[in-house]
Amino acid sequence: MSADTLSNLKIQIEKLKKDFDQNQQINADKKLIYLGKKGLFNELSKEIKNVSNENKKVAGQLLNELKTYLQNRLETNSSVDHKNKWVDLTIPGKDQESGHVHPISQAIEEISGIFQKIGFTRVRYPEVDWDHYAFEALNMPADHPARDEWETFFVKVPPNKKMGKVVLTPHTSNGQVREMERLKHQPPIRMINIARCYRRQQDVTHTQMFHQFEGLVVDKGINIQHLKGTLDYFAQEFYGPGTKSRIRPFHFQFTEPSFEVDFSCHICHGTGLIADEHGDKQKCGLCKSGWHEVGGAGMVHPNVLKAGGIDPQEYTGFAFGWGVERTYTLRKGLNIDDIRYFYSGETRFLAQF
Ligand code: FA5
């Protein structure tokens, strides 16, 4: 047991030395990380309490040697010769690492551009909004069971008599009636609303904060073909030529009919099968079915048009709402199996984009 602890300590000392030698930071930072009060050396020294009494002396010696090693290295690596007090100005400086736009912000810019090319206007609506816009005006009256699907965070403030409680928006559909109001109930409407959304969900495909983009088109004579054409256009623009879209019957309270939207898989091109090294067909490992689901869509429910002051006898519309993270991770060449990485602050992950 005690020998084990001593050999563990030796391993950790070697690891720390290696880590120190590979660390490219400037000396002042390294000094703080390794020899600072809360530095790695002091952390490791605490291990001595686990070493048996008979081995404590050896452990102490090893730690002293480690400290001297680190101190010497810091001194020899320094561009300042402390003994002679001169500075070697010819030593090249260290490049400042420059950051870049977050991959999800890049995706948002690209998505906005794609829709702006076909006449959609990018809008922003509150991410902390009234229940009225998030649910009530979307044909989900108080206590309607459909509300449960949105796993909503409610804000602890007094409710408004007309607008209800305050919520962290669980979807960008809150922008639908707001846009109808902004345009004084006068179609044509062609909006793309991209914003943060919040839900009580967390796993490899869900985060508590995520982004959605919501399209809304309202005009005279708008039908499902316009929706399908828009989906196909986006599929080709965002995922590349040959990508197809598919709609499947679904249910949302605020669209009728409603659909789930899928895009064809870029690996197996919608077949669900790929050939292995012997030419035999195997199930596609990415999609398993040929298609990836990205979100919902449908024809705007007459009650939603009415809530926005638009006559459903005169106008019709379509709407769609998809997750930016989900849409982005399905892109060719990206193999992101956990969307939580986007918000982990892990620079080794983010630097790849
Ligand atoms: C909606 O939110 C509807 N508002 C979409 C809609 C708009 C339908 C307009 C019809 C007309 P849904 O709950 O399925 O639908 O979410 C849509 C997409 O948002 C999901 O497919 C997923 O891509 C993304 N999404 C939902 N919850 C999360 C989450 N917690 N983390 C990451 N992405 C999420």
Tab-separated table of N, CA, C and O in Angstrom, residues 76-144:
chain	number	residue	atom	x	y	z
A	76	THR	N	16.193	29.118	-16.546
A	76	THR	CA	16.952	28.976	-17.800
A	76	THR	C	16.111	29.345	-18.994
A	76	THR	O	16.615	29.806	-20.012
A	77	ASN	N	14.793	29.125	-18.897
A	77	ASN	CA	13.926	29.461	-20.037
A	77	ASN	C	13.702	30.957	-20.170
A	77	ASN	O	13.251	31.438	-21.185
A	78	SER	N	13.972	31.675	-19.109
A	78	SER	CA	13.646	33.095	-19.104
A	78	SER	C	14.536	33.864	-20.073
A	78	SER	O	15.710	33.564	-20.241
A	79	SER	N	13.933	34.862	-20.709
A	79	SER	CA	14.737	35.681	-21.617
A	79	SER	C	15.574	36.676	-20.823
A	79	SER	O	16.398	37.385	-21.362
A	80	VAL	N	15.317	36.751	-19.527
A	80	VAL	CA	16.093	37.675	-18.699
A	80	VAL	C	17.194	36.889	-17.991
A	80	VAL	O	16.916	35.889	-17.333
A	81	ASP	N	18.413	37.297	-18.178
A	81	ASP	CA	19.513	36.660	-17.462
A	81	ASP	C	19.607	37.372	-16.115
A	81	ASP	O	20.110	38.485	-16.013
A	82	HIS	N	19.082	36.705	-15.067
A	82	HIS	CA	18.975	37.379	-13.782
A	82	HIS	C	20.331	37.758	-13.199
A	82	HIS	O	20.456	38.761	-12.534
A	83	LYS	N	21.348	36.916	-13.465
A	83	LYS	CA	22.659	37.198	-12.845
A	83	LYS	C	23.253	38.467	-13.422
A	83	LYS	O	23.722	39.345	-12.713
A	84	ASN	N	23.198	38.557	-14.778
A	84	ASN	CA	23.847	39.712	-15.409
A	84	ASN	C	22.874	40.840	-15.736
A	84	ASN	O	23.247	41.850	-16.282
A	85	LYS	N	21.585	40.588	-15.436
A	85	LYS	CA	20.532	41.606	-15.626
A	85	LYS	C	20.493	42.142	-17.060
A	85	LYS	O	20.493	43.332	-17.302
A	86	TRP	N	20.560	41.282	-18.041
A	86	TRP	CA	20.347	41.754	-19.402
A	86	TRP	C	19.202	40.990	-20.034
A	86	TRP	O	18.853	39.902	-19.604
A	87	VAL	N	18.592	41.604	-21.023
A	87	VAL	CA	17.427	41.011	-21.659
A	87	VAL	C	17.769	40.672	-23.097
A	87	VAL	O	18.333	41.504	-23.808
A	88	ASP	N	17.458	39.452	-23.495
A	88	ASP	CA	17.710	39.067	-24.886
A	88	ASP	C	16.495	39.446	-25.726
A	88	ASP	O	15.493	38.734	-25.763
A	89	LEU	N	16.618	40.604	-26.366
A	89	LEU	CA	15.471	41.116	-27.126
A	89	LEU	C	15.293	40.396	-28.462
A	89	LEU	O	14.342	40.656	-29.193
A	90	THR	N	16.240	39.525	-28.798
A	90	THR	CA	16.114	38.839	-30.093
A	90	THR	C	15.213	37.608	-30.000
A	90	THR	O	14.827	37.045	-31.005
A	91	ILE	N	14.896	37.209	-28.753
A	91	ILE	CA	14.015	36.038	-28.630
A	91	ILE	C	12.634	36.394	-29.177
A	91	ILE	O	12.059	37.412	-28.786
A	92	PRO	N	12.126	35.587	-30.124
A	92	PRO	CA	10.832	35.946	-30.734
A	92	PRO	C	9.713	35.987	-29.696
A	92	PRO	O	9.713	35.185	-28.758
A	93	GLY	N	8.795	36.918	-29.872
A	93	GLY	CA	7.650	37.013	-28.956
A	93	GLY	C	6.680	35.879	-29.224
A	93	GLY	O	6.802	35.156	-30.208
A	94	LYS	N	5.730	35.748	-28.321
A	94	LYS	CA	4.735	34.695	-28.505
A	94	LYS	C	3.520	35.305	-29.197
A	94	LYS	O	3.049	36.368	-28.804
A	95	ASP	N	3.056	34.643	-30.249
A	95	ASP	CA	1.886	35.154	-30.970
A	95	ASP	C	0.672	35.200	-30.066
A	95	ASP	O	0.455	34.286	-29.288
A	96	GLN	N	-0.078	36.277	-30.196
A	96	GLN	CA	-1.352	36.346	-29.472
A	96	GLN	C	-2.316	35.386	-30.153
A	96	GLN	O	-2.423	35.383	-31.377
A	97	GLU	N	-2.964	34.558	-29.379
A	97	GLU	CA	-3.969	33.696	-30.002
A	97	GLU	C	-5.196	34.525	-30.303
A	97	GLU	O	-5.665	35.263	-29.450
A	98	SER	N	-5.689	34.414	-31.546
A	98	SER	CA	-6.884	35.213	-31.831
A	98	SER	C	-8.102	34.299	-31.842
A	98	SER	O	-8.037	33.161	-32.314
A	99	GLY	N	-9.178	34.805	-31.335
A	99	GLY	CA	-10.412	34.025	-31.289
A	99	GLY	C	-11.149	34.130	-32.613
A	99	GLY	O	-10.663	34.738	-33.566
A	100	HIS	N	-12.297	33.526	-32.690
A	100	HIS	CA	-13.119	33.690	-33.884
A	100	HIS	C	-14.583	33.571	-33.493
A	100	HIS	O	-14.901	33.215	-32.357
A	101	VAL	N	-15.434	33.854	-34.462
A	101	VAL	CA	-16.871	33.839	-34.182
A	101	VAL	C	-17.292	32.408	-33.823
A	101	VAL	O	-16.846	31.443	-34.450
A	102	HIS	N	-18.125	32.282	-32.811
A	102	HIS	CA	-18.596	30.965	-32.343
A	102	HIS	C	-19.301	30.229	-33.500
A	102	HIS	O	-20.009	30.860	-34.285
A	103	PRO	N	-19.109	28.901	-33.613
A	103	PRO	CA	-19.708	28.170	-34.742
A	103	PRO	C	-21.220	28.363	-34.867
A	103	PRO	O	-21.749	28.444	-35.992
A	104	ILE	N	-21.919	28.497	-33.747
A	104	ILE	CA	-23.376	28.669	-33.842
A	104	ILE	C	-23.704	30.069	-34.367
A	104	ILE	O	-24.638	30.243	-35.140
A	105	SER	N	-22.875	31.065	-33.992
A	105	SER	CA	-23.089	32.409	-34.559
A	105	SER	C	-22.794	32.394	-36.055
A	105	SER	O	-23.485	33.059	-36.837
A	106	GLN	N	-21.771	31.624	-36.449
A	106	GLN	CA	-21.488	31.508	-37.888
A	106	GLN	C	-22.682	30.887	-38.608
A	106	GLN	O	-23.095	31.351	-39.673
A	107	ALA	N	-23.247	29.836	-37.999
A	107	ALA	CA	-24.393	29.159	-38.622
A	107	ALA	C	-25.575	30.118	-38.732
A	107	ALA	O	-26.261	30.166	-39.759
A	108	ILE	N	-25.786	30.925	-37.680
A	108	ILE	CA	-26.918	31.866	-37.683
A	108	ILE	C	-26.767	32.877	-38.828
A	108	ILE	O	-27.718	33.175	-39.555
A	109	GLU	N	-25.525	33.369	-38.989
A	109	GLU	CA	-25.276	34.323	-40.070
A	109	GLU	C	-25.596	33.686	-41.425
A	109	GLU	O	-26.216	34.288	-42.293
A	110	GLU	N	-25.136	32.438	-41.579
A	110	GLU	CA	-25.333	31.755	-42.858
A	110	GLU	C	-26.820	31.494	-43.126
A	110	GLU	O	-27.312	31.732	-44.234
A	111	ILE	N	-27.514	31.036	-42.092
A	111	ILE	CA	-28.951	30.741	-42.245
A	111	ILE	C	-29.713	32.025	-42.599
A	111	ILE	O	-30.547	32.034	-43.504
A	112	SER	N	-29.374	33.129	-41.893
A	112	SER	CA	-30.053	34.414	-42.201
A	112	SER	C	-29.834	34.764	-43.663
A	112	SER	O	-30.775	35.154	-44.361
A	113	GLY	N	-28.582	34.615	-44.115
A	113	GLY	CA	-28.235	34.988	-45.500
A	113	GLY	C	-29.049	34.176	-46.498
A	113	GLY	O	-29.558	34.721	-47.489
A	114	ILE	N	-29.190	32.881	-46.222
A	114	ILE	CA	-29.916	31.997	-47.154
A	114	ILE	C	-31.372	32.458	-47.303
A	114	ILE	O	-31.913	32.538	-48.402
A	115	PHE	N	-31.996	32.796	-46.170
A	115	PHE	CA	-33.403	33.206	-46.259
A	115	PHE	C	-33.555	34.641	-46.769
A	115	PHE	O	-34.524	34.960	-47.462
A	116	GLN	N	-32.572	35.484	-46.447
A	116	GLN	CA	-32.670	36.871	-46.938
A	116	GLN	C	-32.613	36.892	-48.471
A	116	GLN	O	-33.256	37.715	-49.110
A	117	LYS	N	-31.883	35.922	-49.047
A	117	LYS	CA	-31.779	35.877	-50.522
A	117	LYS	C	-33.131	35.658	-51.175
A	117	LYS	O	-33.323	35.994	-52.333
A	118	ILE	N	-34.077	35.004	-50.453
A	118	ILE	CA	-35.399	34.813	-51.073
A	118	ILE	C	-36.455	35.712	-50.401
A	118	ILE	O	-37.634	35.382	-50.339
A	119	GLY	N	-35.980	36.836	-49.895
A	119	GLY	CA	-36.911	37.888	-49.483
A	119	GLY	C	-37.413	37.834	-48.057
A	119	GLY	O	-38.349	38.554	-47.701
A	120	PHE	N	-36.800	36.981	-47.213
A	120	PHE	CA	-37.217	36.965	-45.799
A	120	PHE	C	-36.508	38.106	-45.060
A	120	PHE	O	-35.363	38.427	-45.365
A	121	THR	N	-37.195	38.680	-44.080
A	121	THR	CA	-36.591	39.736	-43.269
A	121	THR	C	-36.211	39.153	-41.920
A	121	THR	O	-37.042	38.533	-41.255
A	122	ARG	N	-34.953	39.362	-41.517
A	122	ARG	CA	-34.516	38.854	-40.208
A	122	ARG	C	-35.055	39.758	-39.111
A	122	ARG	O	-34.895	40.973	-39.168
A	123	VAL	N	-35.720	39.167	-38.134
A	123	VAL	CA	-36.243	39.956	-37.014
A	123	VAL	C	-35.752	39.355	-35.707
A	123	VAL	O	-35.290	38.219	-35.674
A	124	ARG	N	-35.842	40.134	-34.635
A	124	ARG	CA	-35.509	39.624	-33.297
A	124	ARG	C	-36.659	39.956	-32.372
A	124	ARG	O	-37.146	41.075	-32.379
A	125	TYR	N	-37.092	38.998	-31.616
A	125	TYR	CA	-38.141	39.254	-30.632
A	125	TYR	C	-37.665	38.821	-29.256
A	125	TYR	O	-36.689	38.077	-29.142
A	126	PRO	N	-38.346	39.276	-28.193
A	126	PRO	CA	-37.834	39.032	-26.840
A	126	PRO	C	-37.620	37.545	-26.547
A	126	PRO	O	-38.404	36.699	-26.976
A	127	GLU	N	-36.536	37.276	-25.830
A	127	GLU	CA	-36.260	35.900	-25.416
A	127	GLU	C	-36.844	35.638	-24.021
A	127	GLU	O	-36.830	34.520	-23.529
A	128	VAL	N	-37.297	36.709	-23.386
A	128	VAL	CA	-38.075	36.585	-22.154
A	128	VAL	C	-39.394	37.250	-22.498
A	128	VAL	O	-39.443	38.449	-22.754
A	129	ASP	N	-40.440	36.458	-22.588
A	129	ASP	CA	-41.660	36.994	-23.201
A	129	ASP	C	-42.896	36.596	-22.394
A	129	ASP	O	-42.829	35.768	-21.488
A	130	TRP	N	-44.005	37.162	-22.797
A	130	TRP	CA	-45.282	36.836	-22.132
A	130	TRP	C	-45.771	35.474	-22.584
A	130	TRP	O	-45.599	35.095	-23.745
A	131	ASP	N	-46.437	34.808	-21.664
A	131	ASP	CA	-47.133	33.551	-21.960
A	131	ASP	C	-48.021	33.734	-23.197
A	131	ASP	O	-48.129	32.848	-24.051
A	132	HIS	N	-48.634	34.908	-23.306
A	132	HIS	CA	-49.554	35.177	-24.416
A	132	HIS	C	-48.909	34.855	-25.762
A	132	HIS	O	-49.507	34.173	-26.599
A	133	TYR	N	-47.660	35.360	-25.985
A	133	TYR	CA	-47.020	35.152	-27.292
A	133	TYR	C	-46.454	33.742	-27.443
A	133	TYR	O	-46.416	33.193	-28.538
A	134	ALA	N	-45.999	33.169	-26.312
A	134	ALA	CA	-45.377	31.838	-26.394
A	134	ALA	C	-46.420	30.728	-26.502
A	134	ALA	O	-46.148	29.677	-27.085
A	135	PHE	N	-47.625	30.949	-25.952
A	135	PHE	CA	-48.632	29.875	-25.923
A	135	PHE	C	-50.036	30.326	-26.347
A	135	PHE	O	-50.599	29.806	-27.296
A	136	GLU	N	-50.575	31.271	-25.581
A	136	GLU	CA	-51.999	31.615	-25.718
A	136	GLU	C	-52.357	31.991	-27.164
A	136	GLU	O	-53.310	31.442	-27.730
A	137	ALA	N	-51.576	32.897	-27.745
A	137	ALA	CA	-51.886	33.353	-29.101
A	137	ALA	C	-51.605	32.259	-30.134
A	137	ALA	O	-51.992	32.368	-31.295
A	138	LEU	N	-50.907	31.211	-29.701
A	138	LEU	CA	-50.580	30.107	-30.616
A	138	LEU	C	-51.569	28.954	-30.437
A	138	LEU	O	-51.219	27.785	-30.595
A	139	ASN	N	-52.773	29.313	-30.057
A	139	ASN	CA	-53.839	28.311	-29.965
A	139	ASN	C	-53.590	27.296	-28.840
A	139	ASN	O	-54.004	26.159	-28.933
A	140	MET	N	-52.859	27.748	-27.807
A	140	MET	CA	-52.651	26.885	-26.646
A	140	MET	C	-53.148	27.615	-25.400
A	140	MET	O	-52.373	28.255	-24.683
A	141	PRO	N	-54.474	27.572	-25.161
A	141	PRO	CA	-55.008	28.286	-23.996
A	141	PRO	C	-54.453	27.726	-22.689
A	141	PRO	O	-53.871	26.634	-22.683
A	142	ALA	N	-54.669	28.466	-21.607
A	142	ALA	CA	-54.164	28.039	-20.292
A	142	ALA	C	-54.596	26.604	-20.023
A	142	ALA	O	-55.710	26.203	-20.372
A	143	ASP	N	-53.717	25.843	-19.437
A	143	ASP	CA	-53.982	24.446	-19.050
A	143	ASP	C	-54.125	23.482	-20.223
A	143	ASP	O	-54.504	22.330	-20.034
A	144	HIS	N	-53.842	23.948	-21.433
A	144	HIS	CA	-53.907	23.001	-22.559
A	144	HIS	C	-52.751	22.007	-22.445
A	144	HIS	O	-51.606	22.406	-22.222
